[in-house]
mmCIF file of C-alpha atoms in Angstrom:
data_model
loop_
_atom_site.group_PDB
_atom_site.id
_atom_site.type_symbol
_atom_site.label_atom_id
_atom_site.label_comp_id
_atom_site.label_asym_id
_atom_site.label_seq_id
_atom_site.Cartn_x
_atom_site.Cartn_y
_atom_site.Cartn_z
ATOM 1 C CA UNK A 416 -17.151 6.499 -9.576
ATOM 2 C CA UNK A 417 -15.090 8.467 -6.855
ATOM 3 C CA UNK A 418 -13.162 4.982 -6.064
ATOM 4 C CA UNK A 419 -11.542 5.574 -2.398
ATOM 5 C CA UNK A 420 -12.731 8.851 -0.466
ATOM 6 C CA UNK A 421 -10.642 10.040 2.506
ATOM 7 C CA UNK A 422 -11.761 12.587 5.007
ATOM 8 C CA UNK A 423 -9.689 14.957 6.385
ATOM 9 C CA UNK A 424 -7.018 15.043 4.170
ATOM 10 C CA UNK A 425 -5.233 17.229 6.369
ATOM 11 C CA UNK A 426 -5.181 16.992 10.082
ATOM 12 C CA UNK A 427 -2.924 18.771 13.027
ATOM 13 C CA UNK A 428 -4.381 17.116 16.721
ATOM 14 C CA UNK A 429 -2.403 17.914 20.164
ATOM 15 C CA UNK A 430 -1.329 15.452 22.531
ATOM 16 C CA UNK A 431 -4.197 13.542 24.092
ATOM 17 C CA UNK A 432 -7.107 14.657 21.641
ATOM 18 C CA UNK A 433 -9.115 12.238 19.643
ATOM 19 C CA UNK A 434 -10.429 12.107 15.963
ATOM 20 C CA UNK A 435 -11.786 9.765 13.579
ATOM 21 C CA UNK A 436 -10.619 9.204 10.442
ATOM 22 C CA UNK A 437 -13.076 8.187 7.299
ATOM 23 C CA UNK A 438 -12.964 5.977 4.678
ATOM 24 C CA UNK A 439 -15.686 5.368 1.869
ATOM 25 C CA UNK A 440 -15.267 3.050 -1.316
ATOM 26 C CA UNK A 441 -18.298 3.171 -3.818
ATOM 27 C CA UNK A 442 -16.694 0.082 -5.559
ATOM 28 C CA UNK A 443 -18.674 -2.727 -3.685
ATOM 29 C CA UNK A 444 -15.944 -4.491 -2.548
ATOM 30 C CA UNK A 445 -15.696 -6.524 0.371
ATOM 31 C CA UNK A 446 -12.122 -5.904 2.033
ATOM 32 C CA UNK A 447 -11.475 -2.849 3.559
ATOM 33 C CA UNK A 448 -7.912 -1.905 5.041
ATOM 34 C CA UNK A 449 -6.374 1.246 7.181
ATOM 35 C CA UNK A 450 -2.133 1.748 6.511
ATOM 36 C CA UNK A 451 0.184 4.174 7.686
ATOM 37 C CA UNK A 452 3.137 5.230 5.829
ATOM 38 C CA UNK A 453 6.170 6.830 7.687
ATOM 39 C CA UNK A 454 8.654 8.656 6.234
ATOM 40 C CA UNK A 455 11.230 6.507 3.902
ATOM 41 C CA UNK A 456 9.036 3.554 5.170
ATOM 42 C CA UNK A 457 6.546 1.449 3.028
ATOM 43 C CA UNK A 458 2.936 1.299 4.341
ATOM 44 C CA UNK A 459 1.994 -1.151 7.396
ATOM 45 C CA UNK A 460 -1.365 -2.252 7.976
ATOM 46 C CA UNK A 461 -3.085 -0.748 11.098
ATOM 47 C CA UNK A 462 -6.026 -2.946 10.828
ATOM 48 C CA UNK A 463 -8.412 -4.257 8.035
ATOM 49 C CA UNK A 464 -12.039 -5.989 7.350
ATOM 50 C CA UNK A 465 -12.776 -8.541 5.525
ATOM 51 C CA UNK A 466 -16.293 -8.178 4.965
ATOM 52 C CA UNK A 467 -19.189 -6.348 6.365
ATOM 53 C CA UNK A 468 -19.079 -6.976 10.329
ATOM 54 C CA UNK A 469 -15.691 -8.172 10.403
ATOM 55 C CA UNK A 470 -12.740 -6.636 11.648
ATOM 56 C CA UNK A 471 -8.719 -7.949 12.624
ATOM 57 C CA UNK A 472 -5.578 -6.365 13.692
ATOM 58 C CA UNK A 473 -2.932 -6.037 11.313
ATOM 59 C CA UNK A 474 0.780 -5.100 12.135
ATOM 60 C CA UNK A 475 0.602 -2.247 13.871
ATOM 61 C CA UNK A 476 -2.891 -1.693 15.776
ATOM 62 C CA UNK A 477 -2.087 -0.287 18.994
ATOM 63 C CA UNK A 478 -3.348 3.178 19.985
ATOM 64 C CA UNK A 479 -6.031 2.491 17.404
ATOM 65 C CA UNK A 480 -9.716 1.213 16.767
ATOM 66 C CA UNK A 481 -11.701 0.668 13.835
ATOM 67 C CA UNK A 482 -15.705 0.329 12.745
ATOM 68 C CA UNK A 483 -16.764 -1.148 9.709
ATOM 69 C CA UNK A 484 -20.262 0.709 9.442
ATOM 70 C CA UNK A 485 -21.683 -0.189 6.368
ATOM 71 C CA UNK A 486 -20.302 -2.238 3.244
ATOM 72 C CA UNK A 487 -18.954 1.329 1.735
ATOM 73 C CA UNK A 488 -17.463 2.740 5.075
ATOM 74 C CA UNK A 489 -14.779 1.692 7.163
ATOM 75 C CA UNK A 490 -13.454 4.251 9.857
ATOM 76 C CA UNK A 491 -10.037 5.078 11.898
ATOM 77 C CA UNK A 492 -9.933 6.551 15.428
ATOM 78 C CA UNK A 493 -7.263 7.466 17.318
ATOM 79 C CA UNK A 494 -8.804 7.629 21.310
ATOM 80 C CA UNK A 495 -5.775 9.677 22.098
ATOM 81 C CA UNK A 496 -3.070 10.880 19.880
ATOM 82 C CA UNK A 497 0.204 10.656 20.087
ATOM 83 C CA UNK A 498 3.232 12.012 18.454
ATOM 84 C CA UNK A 499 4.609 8.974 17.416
ATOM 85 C CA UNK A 500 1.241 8.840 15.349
ATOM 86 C CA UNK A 501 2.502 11.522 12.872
ATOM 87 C CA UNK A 502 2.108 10.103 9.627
ATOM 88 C CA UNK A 503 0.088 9.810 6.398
ATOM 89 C CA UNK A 504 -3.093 7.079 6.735
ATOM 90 C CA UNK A 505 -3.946 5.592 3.683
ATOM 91 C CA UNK A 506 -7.519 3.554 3.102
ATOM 92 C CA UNK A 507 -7.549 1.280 0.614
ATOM 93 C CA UNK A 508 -10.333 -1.896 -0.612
ATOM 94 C CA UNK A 509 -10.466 -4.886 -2.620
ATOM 95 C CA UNK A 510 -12.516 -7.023 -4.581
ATOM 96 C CA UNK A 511 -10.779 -10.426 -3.595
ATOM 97 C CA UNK A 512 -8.477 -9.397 -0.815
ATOM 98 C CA UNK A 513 -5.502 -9.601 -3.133
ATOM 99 C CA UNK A 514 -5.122 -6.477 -5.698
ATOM 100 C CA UNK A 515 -5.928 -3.016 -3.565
ATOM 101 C CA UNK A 516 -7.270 0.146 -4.526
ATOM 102 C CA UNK A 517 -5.915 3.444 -2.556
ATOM 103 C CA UNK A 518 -7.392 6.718 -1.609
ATOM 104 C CA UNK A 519 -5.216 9.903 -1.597
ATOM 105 C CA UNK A 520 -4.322 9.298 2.287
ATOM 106 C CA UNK A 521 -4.801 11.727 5.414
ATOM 107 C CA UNK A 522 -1.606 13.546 6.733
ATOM 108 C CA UNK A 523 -2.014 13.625 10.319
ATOM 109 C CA UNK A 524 0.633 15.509 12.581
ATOM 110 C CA UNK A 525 0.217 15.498 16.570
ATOM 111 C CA UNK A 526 2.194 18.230 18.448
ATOM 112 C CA UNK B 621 6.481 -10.996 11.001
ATOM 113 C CA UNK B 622 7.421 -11.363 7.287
ATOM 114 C CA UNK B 623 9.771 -9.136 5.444
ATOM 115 C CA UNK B 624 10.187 -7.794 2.316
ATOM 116 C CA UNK B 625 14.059 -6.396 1.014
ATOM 117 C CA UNK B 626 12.910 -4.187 -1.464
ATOM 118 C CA UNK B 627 16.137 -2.821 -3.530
ATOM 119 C CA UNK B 628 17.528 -0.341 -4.544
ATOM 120 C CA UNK B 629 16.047 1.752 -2.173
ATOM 121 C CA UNK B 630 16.752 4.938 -5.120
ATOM 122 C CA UNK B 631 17.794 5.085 -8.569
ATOM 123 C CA UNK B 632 18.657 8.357 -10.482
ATOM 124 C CA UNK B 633 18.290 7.614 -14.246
ATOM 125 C CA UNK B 634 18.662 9.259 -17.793
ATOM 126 C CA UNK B 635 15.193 9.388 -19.689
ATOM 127 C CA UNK B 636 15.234 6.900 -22.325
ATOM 128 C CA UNK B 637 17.261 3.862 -19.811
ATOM 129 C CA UNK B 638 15.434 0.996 -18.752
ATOM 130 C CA UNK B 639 14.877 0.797 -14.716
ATOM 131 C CA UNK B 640 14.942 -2.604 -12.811
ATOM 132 C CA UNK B 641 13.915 -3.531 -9.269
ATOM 133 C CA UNK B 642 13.191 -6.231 -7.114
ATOM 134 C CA UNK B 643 11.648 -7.636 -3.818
ATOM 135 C CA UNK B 644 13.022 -10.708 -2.222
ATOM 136 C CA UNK B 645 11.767 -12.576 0.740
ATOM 137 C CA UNK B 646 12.727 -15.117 3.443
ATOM 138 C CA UNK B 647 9.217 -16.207 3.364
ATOM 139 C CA UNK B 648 6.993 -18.270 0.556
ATOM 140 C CA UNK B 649 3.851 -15.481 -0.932
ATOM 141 C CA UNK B 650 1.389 -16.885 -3.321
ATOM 142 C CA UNK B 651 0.805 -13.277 -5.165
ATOM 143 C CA UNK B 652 3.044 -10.554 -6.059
ATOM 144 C CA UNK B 653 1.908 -7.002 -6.561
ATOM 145 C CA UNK B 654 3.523 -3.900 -7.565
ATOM 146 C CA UNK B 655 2.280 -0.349 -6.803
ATOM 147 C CA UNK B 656 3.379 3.041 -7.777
ATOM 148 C CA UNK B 657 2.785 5.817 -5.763
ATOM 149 C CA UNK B 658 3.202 9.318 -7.479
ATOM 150 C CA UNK B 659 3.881 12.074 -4.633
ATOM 151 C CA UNK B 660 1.473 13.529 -2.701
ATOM 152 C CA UNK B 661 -1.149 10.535 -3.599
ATOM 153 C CA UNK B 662 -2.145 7.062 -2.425
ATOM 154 C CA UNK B 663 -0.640 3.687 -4.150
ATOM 155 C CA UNK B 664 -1.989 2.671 -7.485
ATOM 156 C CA UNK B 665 -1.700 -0.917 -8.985
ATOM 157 C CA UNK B 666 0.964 -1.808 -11.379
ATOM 158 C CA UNK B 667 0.678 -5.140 -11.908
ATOM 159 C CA UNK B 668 -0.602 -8.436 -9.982
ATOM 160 C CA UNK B 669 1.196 -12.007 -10.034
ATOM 161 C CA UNK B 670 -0.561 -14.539 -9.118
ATOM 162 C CA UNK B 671 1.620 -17.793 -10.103
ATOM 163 C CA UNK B 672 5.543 -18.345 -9.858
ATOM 164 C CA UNK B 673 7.279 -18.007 -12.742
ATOM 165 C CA UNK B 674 4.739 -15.563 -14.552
ATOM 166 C CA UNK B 675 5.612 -13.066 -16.468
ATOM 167 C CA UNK B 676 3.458 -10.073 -17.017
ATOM 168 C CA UNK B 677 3.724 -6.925 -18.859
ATOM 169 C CA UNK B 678 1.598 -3.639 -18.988
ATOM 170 C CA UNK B 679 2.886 -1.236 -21.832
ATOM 171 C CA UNK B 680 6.585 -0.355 -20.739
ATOM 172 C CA UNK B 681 6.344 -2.251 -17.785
ATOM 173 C CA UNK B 682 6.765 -5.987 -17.525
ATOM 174 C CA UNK B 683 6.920 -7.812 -13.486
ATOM 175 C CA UNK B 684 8.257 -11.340 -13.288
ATOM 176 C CA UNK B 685 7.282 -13.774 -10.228
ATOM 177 C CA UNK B 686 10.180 -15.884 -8.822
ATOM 178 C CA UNK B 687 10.015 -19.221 -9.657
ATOM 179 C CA UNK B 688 10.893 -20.018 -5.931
ATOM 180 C CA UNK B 689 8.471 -17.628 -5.231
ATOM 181 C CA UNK B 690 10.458 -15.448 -2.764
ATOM 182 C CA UNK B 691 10.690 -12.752 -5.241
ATOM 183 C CA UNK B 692 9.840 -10.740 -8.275
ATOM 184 C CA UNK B 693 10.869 -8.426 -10.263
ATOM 185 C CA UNK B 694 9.787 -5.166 -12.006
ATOM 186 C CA UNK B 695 11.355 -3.370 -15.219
ATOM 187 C CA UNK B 696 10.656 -0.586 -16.542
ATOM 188 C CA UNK B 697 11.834 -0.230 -20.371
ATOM 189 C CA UNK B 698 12.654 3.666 -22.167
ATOM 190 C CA UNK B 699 11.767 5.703 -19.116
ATOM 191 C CA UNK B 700 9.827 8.901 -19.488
ATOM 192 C CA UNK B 701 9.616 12.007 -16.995
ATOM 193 C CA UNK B 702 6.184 10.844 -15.496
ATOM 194 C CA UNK B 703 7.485 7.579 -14.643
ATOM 195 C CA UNK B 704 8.996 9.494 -11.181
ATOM 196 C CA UNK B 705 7.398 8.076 -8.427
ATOM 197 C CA UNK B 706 7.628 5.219 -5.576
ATOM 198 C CA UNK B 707 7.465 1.871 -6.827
ATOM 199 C CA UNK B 708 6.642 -0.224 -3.697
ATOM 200 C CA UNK B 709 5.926 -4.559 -4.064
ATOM 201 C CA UNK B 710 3.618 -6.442 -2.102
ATOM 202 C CA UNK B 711 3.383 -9.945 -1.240
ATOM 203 C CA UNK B 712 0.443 -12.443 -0.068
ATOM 204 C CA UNK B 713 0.369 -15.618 1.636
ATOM 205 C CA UNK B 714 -2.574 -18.058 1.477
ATOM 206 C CA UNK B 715 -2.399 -17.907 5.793
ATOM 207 C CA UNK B 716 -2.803 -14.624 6.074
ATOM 208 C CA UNK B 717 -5.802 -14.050 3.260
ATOM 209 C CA UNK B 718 -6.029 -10.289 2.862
ATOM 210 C CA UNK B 719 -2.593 -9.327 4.548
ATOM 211 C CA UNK B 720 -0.541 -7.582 1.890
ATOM 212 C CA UNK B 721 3.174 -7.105 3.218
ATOM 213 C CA UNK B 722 4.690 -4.132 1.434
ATOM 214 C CA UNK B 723 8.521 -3.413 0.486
ATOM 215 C CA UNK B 724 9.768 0.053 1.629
ATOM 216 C CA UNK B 725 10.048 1.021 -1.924
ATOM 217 C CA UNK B 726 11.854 2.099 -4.217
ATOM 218 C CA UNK B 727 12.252 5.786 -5.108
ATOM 219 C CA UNK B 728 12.711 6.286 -8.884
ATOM 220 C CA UNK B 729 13.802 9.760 -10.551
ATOM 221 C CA UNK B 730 14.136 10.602 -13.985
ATOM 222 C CA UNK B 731 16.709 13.263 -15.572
ATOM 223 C CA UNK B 732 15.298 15.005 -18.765
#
């Protein structure tokens, strides 16, 4: 099992262009969840799914949307970057919405 | 939103000394978690809590839930070299199902 797969890993966008980040869990679990982790900072949720079809904001959605396309995939888009979106994203899932399971992150820097 | 004081924020130790860490809270949370994240890689699970007062342990590692449940606590006994990393703790509430609110961690290095 591969666990959590990220795509990119690395990313450099200019101010104003778009992307999508990926996310893919071959662990059949239900929750799904998008984080970004700032420098020094610990990781706040951007947004998360709680099952197939379901999506909710978490702390800190703005500037951001998400799909949930499939049980296994749950993407990140930015519509138009930002520097204050420099950071590392990290995708994680869960079995029961409680313990969470990681994947190695995307570090994303917008000039 | 809630808040977690995660402390200390760093702690430069000898190899061989036992480490210890906590997470308190201003807010009630129903399960504790702790993560380590090695650099360069995403968060891996420590240990879960799920009821205050528990104490659990995972080989050199043992993570105690508050019995007031505001906050736990993680130790790490005989430290080794690969035990370097960022040691962050997570909380849940029962009204926000799925919403993990994470500490800003605690960066741990190790002398040789």
């Amino acid at each position: 099992n591969a666990g959590v797969t990220q795509t990119p890993k690395f990313q450099v966008l200019k101010t104003g262009q778009s992307m999508t980040l990926q996310c893919a869990q071959d662990m059949n679990h239900n929750s799904m969840y998008w984080y970004r982790q700032d420098p020094g900072m610990g990781l706040r949720l951007i947004y998360y799914s709680a099952s197939e079809g379901t999506t909710d904001k978490g702390e800190v959605p703005n500037g951001y949307n998400v799909s949930r396309l499939n049980k296994r995939e749950f993407s990140l888009r930015l519509e138009s970057a930002a520097p204050s979106q420099t950071s590392v994203y990290f995708c994680a899932s869960s079995p029961t919405g409680f313990e969470q399971y990681f994947g190695p992150g995307t570090r994303l820097t917008v000039t | 939103g809630q808040q977690l004081n995660q402390s200390p924020q760093s702690m430069f130790i000898q190899e061989g000394e036992d480490v210890s860490m906590n997470c308190t809270s201003s807010s009630i949370f129903n399960t504790w978690l702790w993560y380590k994240q090695d650099p360069g890689e995403g968060p891996v699970l420590l240990i879960a809590l799920y009821k205050a007062g528990e104490l659990t342990s995972n080989g050199r590692l043992t993570a105690q839930f508050g019995i007031t449940r505001k906050d736990s606590f993680l130790n790490i006994s005989a430290s080794i070299p690969s035990d370097v990393g960022i040691y962050f703790c997570a909380g849940l509430d029962n009204t926000n199902a799925g919403k993990s609110t994470f500490g800003d961690g605690t960066t741990l290095t190790v002398k040789p």
